[in-house]
CSV table of C-alpha atoms in Angstrom, one decimal:
chain,number,residue,atom,x,y,z
Q,1,MET,CA,15.0,373.7,-11.7
Q,2,ARG,CA,16.5,376.6,-9.7
Q,3,ILE,CA,16.8,375.9,-5.9
Q,4,THR,CA,17.9,378.5,-3.4
Q,5,PHE,CA,18.9,377.6,0.2
Q,6,VAL,CA,18.5,380.5,2.7
Q,7,SER,CA,20.2,380.1,6.0
Q,8,ASN,CA,22.3,382.0,8.6
Q,9,TYR,CA,25.7,381.0,7.4
Q,10,ILE,CA,27.4,378.3,5.5
Q,11,ASN,CA,29.8,376.0,7.4
Q,12,HIS,CA,31.5,372.6,7.2
Q,13,HIS,CA,28.4,370.8,8.2
Q,14,GLN,CA,26.4,372.2,5.2
Q,15,ILE,CA,29.1,372.2,2.5
Q,16,PRO,CA,28.8,368.5,1.6
Q,17,PHE,CA,25.0,368.8,1.1
Q,18,CYS,CA,25.3,372.1,-0.8
Q,19,ASN,CA,28.0,370.7,-3.1
Q,20,ALA,CA,25.9,367.7,-3.8
Q,21,MET,CA,22.8,369.8,-4.6
Q,22,SER,CA,24.8,372.1,-6.8
Q,23,LYS,CA,26.2,369.1,-8.8
Q,24,LEU,CA,22.8,367.5,-9.1
Q,25,ALA,CA,21.1,370.7,-10.2
Q,26,ALA,CA,23.7,371.3,-12.8
Q,27,GLN,CA,23.4,367.8,-14.2
Q,28,GLU,CA,19.7,368.3,-14.7
Q,29,GLY,CA,20.1,371.7,-16.4
Q,30,GLY,CA,19.2,373.8,-13.3
Q,31,SER,CA,21.1,375.7,-10.7
Q,32,PHE,CA,21.6,375.9,-6.9
Q,33,PHE,CA,22.4,378.9,-4.7
Q,34,PHE,CA,23.1,379.4,-1.0
Q,35,VAL,CA,22.1,382.8,0.5
Q,36,GLN,CA,23.9,383.6,3.8
Q,37,THR,CA,22.0,386.0,6.0
Q,38,GLU,CA,24.6,386.9,8.6
Q,39,PRO,CA,28.4,386.6,9.4
Q,40,MET,CA,29.4,383.7,11.6
Q,41,GLU,CA,29.6,384.4,15.3
Q,42,GLN,CA,33.1,384.6,16.8
Q,43,GLU,CA,32.8,381.4,19.0
Q,44,ARG,CA,32.2,379.3,15.9
Q,45,VAL,CA,35.1,381.1,14.1
Q,46,ARG,CA,37.4,380.2,17.1
Q,47,MET,CA,36.3,376.6,16.8
Q,48,GLY,CA,37.5,376.5,13.2
Q,49,TRP,CA,34.1,376.6,11.5
Q,50,GLN,CA,34.7,379.5,9.1
Q,51,LEU,CA,35.5,378.8,5.5
Q,52,GLN,CA,38.5,380.4,4.0
Q,53,GLU,CA,36.6,381.2,0.8
Q,54,LEU,CA,32.9,380.9,0.0
Q,55,PRO,CA,31.8,378.5,-2.8
Q,56,GLU,CA,30.7,380.0,-6.1
Q,57,TYR,CA,27.1,379.3,-5.4
Q,58,ALA,CA,27.1,381.2,-2.1
Q,59,HIS,CA,26.0,384.8,-1.8
Q,60,CYS,CA,25.8,387.1,1.2
Q,61,TYR,CA,22.4,388.8,1.7
Q,62,TYR,CA,24.1,391.7,3.6
Q,63,GLU,CA,26.4,392.4,0.6
Q,64,GLU,CA,24.1,391.6,-2.4
Q,65,GLU,CA,20.7,392.4,-1.0
Q,66,ALA,CA,18.9,393.2,-4.3
Q,67,PHE,CA,20.4,390.1,-6.1
Q,68,CYS,CA,19.5,387.8,-3.2
Q,69,ARG,CA,16.0,389.2,-2.8
Q,70,GLN,CA,15.2,388.5,-6.5
Q,71,LEU,CA,16.8,385.1,-6.2
Q,72,VAL,CA,14.6,384.1,-3.3
Q,73,LEU,CA,11.5,385.4,-5.2
Q,74,ASP,CA,12.2,383.8,-8.6
Q,75,SER,CA,13.6,380.4,-7.7
Q,76,ASP,CA,11.4,377.3,-8.3
Q,77,VAL,CA,12.1,376.0,-4.8
Q,78,VAL,CA,13.4,377.9,-1.7
Q,79,LEU,CA,14.8,375.9,1.3
Q,80,PHE,CA,14.6,378.1,4.4
Q,81,GLY,CA,15.9,377.5,7.9
Q,82,GLY,CA,18.6,378.3,10.4
Q,83,CYS,CA,17.5,381.9,10.9
Q,84,ASP,CA,14.4,383.4,12.6
Q,85,GLU,CA,13.8,386.4,10.4
Q,86,GLU,CA,10.8,385.7,8.2
Q,87,ALA,CA,11.3,388.8,6.1
Q,88,TYR,CA,13.6,386.9,3.7
Q,89,ILE,CA,10.7,384.7,2.5
Q,90,ALA,CA,7.7,386.9,3.3
Q,91,GLU,CA,7.0,388.0,-0.3
Q,92,ARG,CA,7.4,384.5,-1.6
Q,93,LEU,CA,4.9,383.2,0.9
Q,94,THR,CA,2.5,385.9,0.0
Q,95,GLN,CA,2.6,384.8,-3.6
Q,96,GLY,CA,2.0,381.2,-2.8
Q,97,LYS,CA,5.3,379.9,-4.2
Q,98,LEU,CA,6.8,376.6,-3.0
Q,99,VAL,CA,8.8,376.9,0.2
Q,100,ILE,CA,10.5,373.9,2.0
Q,101,ARG,CA,11.5,374.9,5.5
Q,102,TYR,CA,14.0,373.0,7.6
Q,103,SER,CA,13.9,373.3,11.3
Q,104,GLU,CA,15.2,371.9,14.5
Q,105,ARG,CA,12.6,371.5,17.3
Q,106,LEU,CA,10.5,374.4,18.5
Q,107,TYR,CA,10.6,373.4,22.2
Q,108,LYS,CA,14.1,372.5,23.1
Q,109,THR,CA,13.6,373.4,26.8
Q,110,GLY,CA,10.2,371.8,27.2
Q,111,GLN,CA,6.9,371.3,25.3
Q,112,TRP,CA,5.1,373.0,28.1
Q,113,LYS,CA,6.0,376.2,26.4
Q,114,ALA,CA,3.4,375.3,23.7
Q,115,ILE,CA,0.7,376.8,26.0
Q,116,SER,CA,2.2,380.3,25.8
Q,117,PRO,CA,-0.4,382.6,24.1
Q,118,ARG,CA,2.3,384.9,22.7
Q,119,GLY,CA,4.3,381.9,21.5
Q,120,LEU,CA,1.3,380.3,19.8
Q,121,LYS,CA,0.4,383.5,18.0
Q,122,LYS,CA,3.9,383.7,16.5
Q,123,LYS,CA,3.8,379.9,15.6
Q,124,TYR,CA,0.5,380.5,13.9
Q,125,ARG,CA,1.9,383.5,11.9
Q,126,ASP,CA,5.1,381.6,10.9
Q,127,HIS,CA,3.8,378.1,10.4
Q,128,THR,CA,0.2,377.0,11.2
Q,129,CYS,CA,-1.4,379.5,8.8
Q,130,TYR,CA,0.3,377.8,5.9
Q,131,ARG,CA,-1.1,374.3,6.7
Q,132,LYS,CA,-3.0,374.3,3.4
Q,133,ALA,CA,-0.4,376.3,1.4
Q,134,PRO,CA,2.6,374.8,-0.6
Q,135,VAL,CA,4.9,375.1,2.5
Q,136,TYR,CA,6.5,371.9,3.7
Q,137,LEU,CA,8.9,371.0,6.6
Q,138,LEU,CA,12.1,369.1,6.7
Q,139,CYS,CA,12.4,367.9,10.3
Q,140,ALA,CA,16.1,368.2,11.5
Q,141,GLY,CA,15.6,365.8,14.4
Q,142,GLY,CA,13.2,363.2,15.6
Q,143,TYR,CA,11.4,365.4,18.0
Q,144,VAL,CA,10.6,368.1,15.5
Q,145,PRO,CA,7.4,366.5,14.2
Q,146,SER,CA,5.9,366.2,17.7
Q,147,ASP,CA,6.6,369.9,18.4
Q,148,PHE,CA,5.0,371.1,15.2
Q,149,HIS,CA,2.1,368.7,15.7
Q,150,LEU,CA,1.3,370.5,19.0
Q,151,VAL,CA,0.7,373.7,17.1
Q,152,HIS,CA,-1.2,371.9,14.3
Q,153,ALA,CA,1.3,372.9,11.6
Q,154,TYR,CA,2.3,370.9,8.5
Q,155,PRO,CA,-0.2,368.0,8.8
Q,156,GLY,CA,1.0,365.3,6.4
Q,157,LYS,CA,3.7,367.6,5.1
Q,158,MET,CA,6.7,366.7,7.4
Q,159,PHE,CA,9.8,364.8,6.3
Q,160,CYS,CA,12.8,363.3,8.0
Q,161,TRP,CA,15.9,365.5,7.7
Q,162,GLY,CA,19.1,366.3,9.5
Q,163,TYR,CA,22.6,367.6,9.0
Q,164,PHE,CA,25.1,366.0,6.7
Q,165,PRO,CA,28.8,366.6,7.4
Q,166,GLU,CA,31.5,365.1,5.2
Q,167,LYS,CA,31.1,361.5,4.5
Q,168,ARG,CA,34.4,359.6,4.4
Q,169,ARG,CA,35.0,356.2,2.9
Q,170,TYR,CA,37.3,353.7,4.7
Q,171,ASP,CA,38.3,350.1,4.6
Q,172,ILE,CA,36.0,349.6,7.5
Q,173,GLU,CA,37.7,346.4,8.7
Q,174,GLN,CA,41.1,348.1,8.7
Q,175,LEU,CA,39.6,351.1,10.4
Q,176,LEU,CA,38.2,348.9,13.2
Q,177,LYS,CA,41.5,347.0,13.5
Q,178,ASP,CA,43.5,350.2,13.9
Q,179,LYS,CA,41.3,351.7,16.7
Q,180,GLY,CA,42.4,352.0,20.3
Q,181,TYR,CA,44.7,353.9,22.5
Q,182,ARG,CA,48.4,353.0,22.9
Q,183,GLY,CA,48.8,352.8,26.7
Q,184,GLY,CA,52.0,353.6,28.4
Q,185,THR,CA,55.3,355.0,27.2
Q,186,GLY,CA,56.9,352.7,24.7
Q,187,SER,CA,54.1,350.2,24.9
Q,188,SER,CA,52.7,348.7,21.7
Q,189,ALA,CA,49.5,347.3,23.4
Q,190,LYS,CA,46.3,349.2,22.7
Q,191,ILE,CA,43.5,349.8,25.3
Q,192,PRO,CA,39.9,350.9,24.7
Q,193,TYR,CA,39.7,354.5,23.7
Q,194,LEU,CA,36.7,356.7,24.6
Q,195,LEU,CA,36.1,360.2,23.2
Q,196,TRP,CA,34.0,363.2,24.0
Q,197,ALA,CA,34.1,366.5,22.0
Q,198,GLY,CA,32.0,369.7,22.2
Q,199,ARG,CA,31.6,373.0,23.9
Q,200,MET,CA,31.7,372.7,27.7
Q,201,ILE,CA,28.3,374.2,28.5
Q,202,ASP,CA,25.6,372.9,30.8
Q,203,TRP,CA,23.3,371.2,28.3
Q,204,LYS,CA,26.1,369.3,26.7
Q,205,HIS,CA,26.9,367.8,30.1
Q,206,PRO,CA,30.7,367.6,30.0
Q,207,GLU,CA,30.6,366.2,33.6
Q,208,LEU,CA,29.1,363.0,32.3
Q,209,PRO,CA,32.2,361.7,30.5
Q,210,LEU,CA,34.3,362.3,33.6
Q,211,GLN,CA,31.7,360.6,35.8
Q,212,THR,CA,31.7,357.7,33.3
Q,213,ALA,CA,35.4,357.5,33.5
Q,214,ALA,CA,35.3,357.4,37.3
Q,215,TYR,CA,32.8,354.5,37.1
Q,216,LEU,CA,35.0,352.6,34.7
Q,217,LYS,CA,38.0,353.1,36.9
Q,218,GLY,CA,36.0,351.9,39.9
Q,219,GLN,CA,35.1,348.7,38.0
Q,220,GLY,CA,38.8,348.0,37.5
Q,221,LEU,CA,38.7,348.5,33.7
Q,222,THR,CA,41.6,349.7,31.7
Q,223,PHE,CA,40.9,352.5,29.2
Q,224,HIS,CA,41.8,356.0,28.1
Q,225,MET,CA,39.5,358.9,27.4
Q,226,ASP,CA,40.2,362.1,25.6
Q,227,VAL,CA,38.0,365.2,26.1
Q,228,ILE,CA,38.1,367.8,23.3
Q,229,GLY,CA,36.7,371.3,23.6
Q,230,GLY,CA,36.4,374.2,26.0
Q,231,GLY,CA,33.9,376.8,27.2
Q,232,ASP,CA,32.3,378.2,30.3
Q,233,MET,CA,32.6,375.0,32.3
Q,234,GLU,CA,36.2,374.2,31.5
Q,235,GLU,CA,37.7,375.2,34.8
Q,236,GLN,CA,35.0,373.4,36.7
Q,237,MET,CA,35.7,370.2,34.6
Q,238,ARG,CA,39.4,370.4,35.3
Q,239,SER,CA,38.7,370.6,39.0
Q,240,LEU,CA,36.3,367.7,38.7
Q,241,LEU,CA,39.1,365.7,36.9
Q,242,GLN,CA,41.4,366.2,39.9
Q,243,GLU,CA,38.6,365.6,42.4
Q,244,LEU,CA,37.9,362.2,40.8
Q,245,GLY,CA,41.6,361.3,40.5
Q,246,LEU,CA,41.4,360.7,36.8
Q,247,GLU,CA,44.6,362.4,35.6
Q,248,LYS,CA,46.1,359.1,34.4
Q,249,GLN,CA,42.9,358.0,32.5
Q,250,VAL,CA,41.6,361.2,31.0
Q,251,SER,CA,43.3,363.9,28.9
Q,252,PHE,CA,41.9,367.4,28.2
Q,253,LEU,CA,43.0,368.4,24.7
Q,254,GLY,CA,41.3,371.8,24.4
Q,255,PHE,CA,39.8,373.0,21.2
Q,256,ARG,CA,40.6,371.2,18.0
Q,257,THR,CA,39.7,371.9,14.4
Q,258,PRO,CA,37.0,369.8,12.8
Q,259,GLN,CA,39.6,367.9,10.8
Q,260,GLN,CA,41.5,367.1,14.0
Q,261,VAL,CA,38.3,366.0,15.8
Q,262,ARG,CA,37.7,363.5,12.9
Q,263,GLU,CA,41.2,362.1,13.3
Q,264,HIS,CA,40.5,361.4,16.9
Q,265,MET,CA,37.2,359.8,16.0
Q,266,GLU,CA,39.0,357.5,13.6
Q,267,ARG,CA,41.1,356.1,16.4
Q,268,ALA,CA,38.3,356.1,19.1
Q,269,ASP,CA,36.5,352.9,19.9
Q,270,ILE,CA,33.6,354.6,21.8
Q,271,TYR,CA,32.1,358.0,21.4
Q,272,LEU,CA,30.0,359.4,24.3
Q,273,PHE,CA,27.3,361.9,23.2
Q,274,THR,CA,25.9,363.3,26.4
Q,275,SER,CA,23.8,366.3,25.4
Q,276,ASP,CA,20.3,366.7,26.6
Q,277,ARG,CA,17.1,367.7,24.8
Q,278,GLN,CA,18.6,371.1,23.8
Q,279,GLU,CA,20.8,369.3,21.2
Q,280,GLY,CA,18.5,369.9,18.2
Q,281,TRP,CA,20.5,367.5,15.9
Q,282,GLY,CA,24.1,366.9,16.8
Q,283,ALA,CA,26.3,366.4,13.8
Q,284,VAL,CA,29.0,364.8,15.8
Q,285,ALA,CA,26.7,361.7,15.8
Q,286,ASN,CA,27.1,361.5,12.0
Q,287,GLU,CA,30.8,362.0,12.2
Q,288,ALA,CA,31.4,359.5,15.0
Q,289,MET,CA,29.3,356.9,13.3
Q,290,ASN,CA,31.0,357.5,10.0
Q,291,SER,CA,34.3,357.0,11.8
Q,292,GLY,CA,33.2,353.5,13.0
Q,293,CYS,CA,32.8,354.5,16.6
Q,294,ALA,CA,30.4,352.7,18.9
Q,295,LEU,CA,28.1,355.5,19.8
Q,296,VAL,CA,26.5,355.9,23.3
Q,297,ALA,CA,23.9,358.7,23.2
Q,298,ASP,CA,21.2,360.3,25.2
Q,299,HIS,CA,17.7,359.5,23.9
Q,300,MET,CA,16.6,363.2,23.8
Q,301,ILE,CA,19.3,364.2,21.3
Q,302,GLY,CA,17.6,365.2,18.0
Q,303,ALA,CA,19.6,363.0,15.7
Q,304,VAL,CA,19.1,359.8,17.8
Q,305,PRO,CA,15.6,358.7,16.6
Q,306,TYR,CA,16.7,358.9,12.9
Q,307,LEU,CA,20.3,357.7,13.1
Q,308,VAL,CA,20.5,355.1,15.9
Q,309,ARG,CA,18.9,351.7,16.2
Q,310,HIS,CA,19.5,350.6,19.8
Q,311,GLY,CA,21.8,347.5,20.0
Q,312,GLU,CA,22.3,347.4,16.3
Q,313,ASN,CA,24.4,350.5,15.3
Q,314,GLY,CA,24.7,352.2,18.7
Q,315,LEU,CA,23.4,352.4,22.3
Q,316,ILE,CA,20.8,354.7,23.6
Q,317,TYR,CA,20.4,355.6,27.3
Q,318,ARG,CA,17.5,357.3,29.0
Q,319,ASP,CA,17.9,361.1,29.3
Q,320,GLY,CA,19.3,361.8,32.7
Q,321,ASP,CA,20.0,358.2,33.6
Q,322,LYS,CA,23.7,358.3,34.5
Q,323,GLU,CA,23.7,354.7,35.7
Q,324,MET,CA,22.4,353.5,32.4
Q,325,LEU,CA,25.1,355.5,30.6
Q,326,PHE,CA,27.8,354.0,32.9
Q,327,ARG,CA,26.7,350.5,32.3
Q,328,GLN,CA,26.5,350.8,28.6
Q,329,ALA,CA,30.0,352.3,28.4
Q,330,ALA,CA,31.4,349.6,30.7
Q,331,GLU,CA,29.8,346.9,28.5
Q,332,LEU,CA,31.5,348.3,25.4
Q,333,VAL,CA,34.9,348.6,27.2
Q,334,ARG,CA,34.6,344.9,28.2
Q,335,ASP,CA,33.4,343.6,24.9
Q,336,ALA,CA,35.6,344.4,21.8
Q,337,ASP,CA,33.4,342.3,19.5
Q,338,PHE,CA,30.3,344.1,20.5
Q,339,ARG,CA,31.7,347.6,20.0
Q,340,LYS,CA,33.2,346.6,16.6
Q,341,ARG,CA,29.8,345.2,15.5
Q,342,LEU,CA,28.1,348.5,16.5
Q,343,GLY,CA,30.9,350.6,14.8
Q,344,ARG,CA,30.6,348.6,11.6
Q,345,ALA,CA,26.8,349.0,11.4
Q,346,ALA,CA,27.2,352.7,12.3
Q,347,TYR,CA,29.5,353.3,9.4
Q,348,GLU,CA,27.1,351.6,7.1
Q,349,THR,CA,24.2,353.8,8.3
Q,350,VAL,CA,26.1,357.0,7.3
Q,351,THR,CA,27.7,355.7,4.1
Q,352,GLN,CA,24.5,354.1,2.8
Q,353,ARG,CA,21.7,356.5,3.9
Q,354,TRP,CA,22.5,359.5,6.2
Q,355,ASN,CA,24.9,361.4,4.0
Q,356,ALA,CA,24.8,364.5,1.8
Q,357,GLU,CA,24.8,362.8,-1.6
Q,358,TYR,CA,21.9,360.5,-0.7
Q,359,ALA,CA,19.9,363.3,1.0
Q,360,ALA,CA,20.4,365.6,-2.1
Q,361,GLU,CA,19.1,362.8,-4.4
Q,362,LYS,CA,16.1,362.3,-2.2
Q,363,LEU,CA,15.4,366.0,-1.9
Q,364,MET,CA,15.6,366.5,-5.7
Q,365,VAL,CA,13.0,363.8,-6.1
Q,366,LEU,CA,10.8,365.4,-3.5
Q,367,CYS,CA,11.1,368.9,-5.1
Q,368,ASP,CA,10.2,367.5,-8.5
Q,369,ARG,CA,7.2,365.7,-7.0
Q,370,LEU,CA,6.0,368.9,-5.3
Q,371,LEU,CA,6.5,371.1,-8.3
Q,372,ASN,CA,4.8,368.7,-10.7
Q,373,ALA,CA,1.8,367.8,-8.6
Q,374,ASP,CA,-1.0,369.8,-6.9
Q,375,ALA,CA,1.3,370.8,-4.1
Q,376,ALA,CA,-1.5,372.2,-2.0
Q,377,ARG,CA,-3.2,368.8,-1.9
Q,378,TRP,CA,-0.2,366.6,-1.8
Q,379,ARG,CA,0.4,364.8,1.4
Q,380,SER,CA,3.2,362.5,2.7
Q,381,GLU,CA,2.6,358.8,3.0
Q,382,GLU,CA,3.0,356.7,6.2
Q,383,PRO,CA,6.6,356.4,7.5
Q,384,PRO,CA,8.4,353.2,6.5
Q,385,ALA,CA,8.5,350.3,9.0
Q,386,GLY,CA,12.3,349.9,8.6
Q,387,PRO,CA,15.2,352.3,9.2
Q,388,LEU,CA,14.4,355.9,8.4
Q,389,SER,CA,16.1,357.9,5.6
Q,390,PRO,CA,16.2,361.5,4.5
Q,391,CYS,CA,12.9,362.7,3.0
Q,392,ASP,CA,10.9,359.8,4.4
Q,393,PRO,CA,7.6,360.9,5.9
Q,394,ALA,CA,8.4,361.9,9.5
Q,395,PRO,CA,6.7,359.9,12.2
Q,396,VAL,CA,5.0,361.9,14.9
Q,397,ILE,CA,6.1,360.3,18.2
Q,398,ALA,CA,5.1,361.9,21.5
Q,399,GLU,CA,8.1,362.7,23.8
Q,400,ARG,CA,6.9,360.3,26.5
Q,401,LYS,CA,6.7,357.5,24.0
Q,402,MET,CA,10.0,358.0,22.2
Q,403,LEU,CA,12.3,355.9,24.4
Q,404,PRO,CA,10.1,352.8,24.2
Q,405,TRP,CA,9.7,353.4,20.4
Q,406,LEU,CA,13.5,353.7,20.0
Q,407,ILE,CA,14.2,350.5,22.1
Q,408,ARG,CA,11.6,348.5,20.1
Q,409,LYS,CA,12.9,349.9,16.8
């Protein structure tokens, strides 16, 4: 089986999955290729995302156009996502060959946009018209199925998916034991350590970790928080830090490489993930959970419905409900056993199911099933009742019903 993955550019979030696919394909006598359609934007380069050297299986469309065009046309399976230009797969779609799209949600800023006639026309051209064709969808986020359901696309042909950054193996009990922040010069005592990392832009809400810290301070709790990243709101956040009088409790560390961020996660007790609905997936959730952090996350983040089970491997707060976020953070600061229990279960979630190797194995099975069955008639089964895994049939949950579903789950 030859599988080609077409996306905008390869990065550290995709490398583990691509490496796993390349290895599995070779073991089965097949091959795997990655086609990069554009250079990485400078902001991502500045954040340390760019690879020093492309893997052997990666090819740049803008440097090897004829080779890549033929590769996309001739492969048994093409995975397509991360770029909006349909021309890369247009000829393949015309010939009725198997395509498995992956996508974040269509309506990140609001499902009300589904009523736009111009938008619906494009969604029909790109998606809905293939409802009976061998075109399937990997849903990179729990709100993706609901968005595509609104435009009547991929009925019974949607599967759970996500992003799969590097999975690390730890002695989890030792990792949990080593967590915490050493407070005070020369002090050996550790205090609860909270972490936030990301670009300081409006929809990631960098003000929320600072407001959380102010609440914790007001409750008389001892803790330390590191804030990693920079961006358009950095100066505003530094002013807010001073306004709230948090200079002793909160440190701004600026940009750090992905490796350095993971090192901070390994020491952090609690990870605050405060993005809103515009966070299509949010790979920091995988990384923080893999690092044994107790995750506190907004319920509208794409990764949350698939990764987080409220009160079992993390905590979920209602989108926009700051008080709920504050209370959950305070509960974790106060209760070391609780945060360790969540961190341990979070680690198991990533190492057992939501990782690149497991996702590649499940996807290979799905590809084989689609290639060796009547793909135009094949439909997904009902989602499992228990925890979701990559390539499980994706449940279609309306936005207004998602939070109750998550809390019950």
